Amino acid sequence: MEGRSFVESEYQTLKELIGITGLPRAHWFGRESNYDALVIDLLGPPLHQLLQQHKTFCISTVAYLAHQLVHSY
């Protein structure tokens, strides 16, 4: 991992884990000036955005999220 940026390491890891449910597919990694860029699939809106919109999650939503987290590994 020496010499790699965090973003490049993330790209390599996602390429190795291709096909695992719940992980985005990495399409491209590159450098532009002093910046690293990673293009991945958008899996949906971020949880914090949904929480801001709805102010709270009902218990069934929390249970669904917990189920997804536990069974994705």
CSV table of C-alpha atoms in Angstrom, one decimal:
chain,number,residue,atom,x,y,z
A,1,MET,CA,0.0,0.0,0.0
A,2,GLU,CA,3.0,2.2,0.2
A,3,GLY,CA,2.9,5.1,-2.3
A,4,ARG,CA,-0.9,4.8,-2.7
A,5,SER,CA,-3.3,7.4,-1.6
A,6,PHE,CA,-6.3,6.4,0.5
A,7,VAL,CA,-8.6,6.9,-2.5
A,8,GLU,CA,-6.5,4.6,-4.7
A,9,SER,CA,-6.4,2.0,-2.0
A,10,GLU,CA,-10.2,2.2,-1.8
A,11,TYR,CA,-10.5,1.8,-5.6
A,12,GLN,CA,-8.2,-1.4,-5.5
A,13,THR,CA,-10.2,-2.8,-2.6
A,14,LEU,CA,-13.5,-2.3,-4.4
A,15,LYS,CA,-12.1,-3.9,-7.5
A,16,GLU,CA,-11.2,-7.0,-5.5
A,17,LEU,CA,-14.6,-7.1,-3.8
A,18,ILE,CA,-16.6,-6.9,-7.0
A,19,GLY,CA,-20.0,-8.6,-6.9
A,20,ILE,CA,-20.6,-8.4,-3.1
A,21,THR,CA,-24.1,-7.1,-2.4
A,22,GLY,CA,-24.2,-3.7,-0.9
A,23,LEU,CA,-20.9,-2.5,-2.2
A,24,PRO,CA,-20.7,0.0,-5.0
A,25,ARG,CA,-18.9,-0.9,-8.3
A,26,ALA,CA,-15.8,1.1,-8.9
A,27,HIS,CA,-15.6,2.4,-12.5
A,28,TRP,CA,-12.5,4.6,-12.6
A,29,PHE,CA,-9.7,6.0,-10.5
A,30,GLY,CA,-7.4,8.8,-11.7
A,31,ARG,CA,-5.4,11.9,-10.6
A,32,GLU,CA,-6.0,15.5,-11.7
A,33,SER,CA,-3.5,18.0,-10.4
A,34,ASN,CA,-3.3,17.4,-6.7
A,35,TYR,CA,-6.6,15.6,-6.5
A,36,ASP,CA,-7.5,11.9,-6.6
A,37,ALA,CA,-10.9,11.0,-8.2
A,38,LEU,CA,-12.9,7.8,-7.8
A,39,VAL,CA,-16.1,7.1,-9.9
A,40,ILE,CA,-18.4,4.6,-8.2
A,41,ASP,CA,-22.1,3.6,-8.5
A,42,LEU,CA,-24.6,5.7,-6.6
A,43,LEU,CA,-26.5,3.2,-4.4
A,44,GLY,CA,-29.1,5.7,-3.2
A,45,PRO,CA,-29.5,8.8,-1.1
A,46,PRO,CA,-27.2,9.1,2.0
A,47,LEU,CA,-28.9,8.2,5.2
A,48,HIS,CA,-28.2,11.6,6.7
A,49,GLN,CA,-30.1,13.2,3.9
A,50,LEU,CA,-33.1,10.9,4.4
A,51,LEU,CA,-33.0,11.7,8.1
A,52,GLN,CA,-32.9,15.4,7.5
A,53,GLN,CA,-36.0,15.1,5.2
A,54,HIS,CA,-38.0,12.8,7.5
A,55,LYS,CA,-36.6,14.0,10.9
A,56,THR,CA,-36.9,10.5,12.3
A,57,PHE,CA,-37.0,6.9,11.1
A,58,CYS,CA,-39.8,4.5,12.2
A,59,ILE,CA,-38.8,1.3,14.0
A,60,SER,CA,-39.5,-0.8,10.8
A,61,THR,CA,-37.0,1.3,8.9
A,62,VAL,CA,-34.3,1.0,11.6
A,63,ALA,CA,-35.0,-2.8,11.7
A,64,TYR,CA,-34.7,-3.0,7.9
A,65,LEU,CA,-31.4,-1.1,7.9
A,66,ALA,CA,-30.0,-3.3,10.7
A,67,HIS,CA,-31.0,-6.4,8.8
A,68,GLN,CA,-29.3,-5.1,5.7
A,69,LEU,CA,-26.1,-4.3,7.6
A,70,VAL,CA,-25.9,-7.6,9.4
A,71,HIS,CA,-26.6,-9.7,6.3
A,72,SER,CA,-24.3,-7.9,4.0
A,73,TYR,CA,-21.2,-9.4,5.6
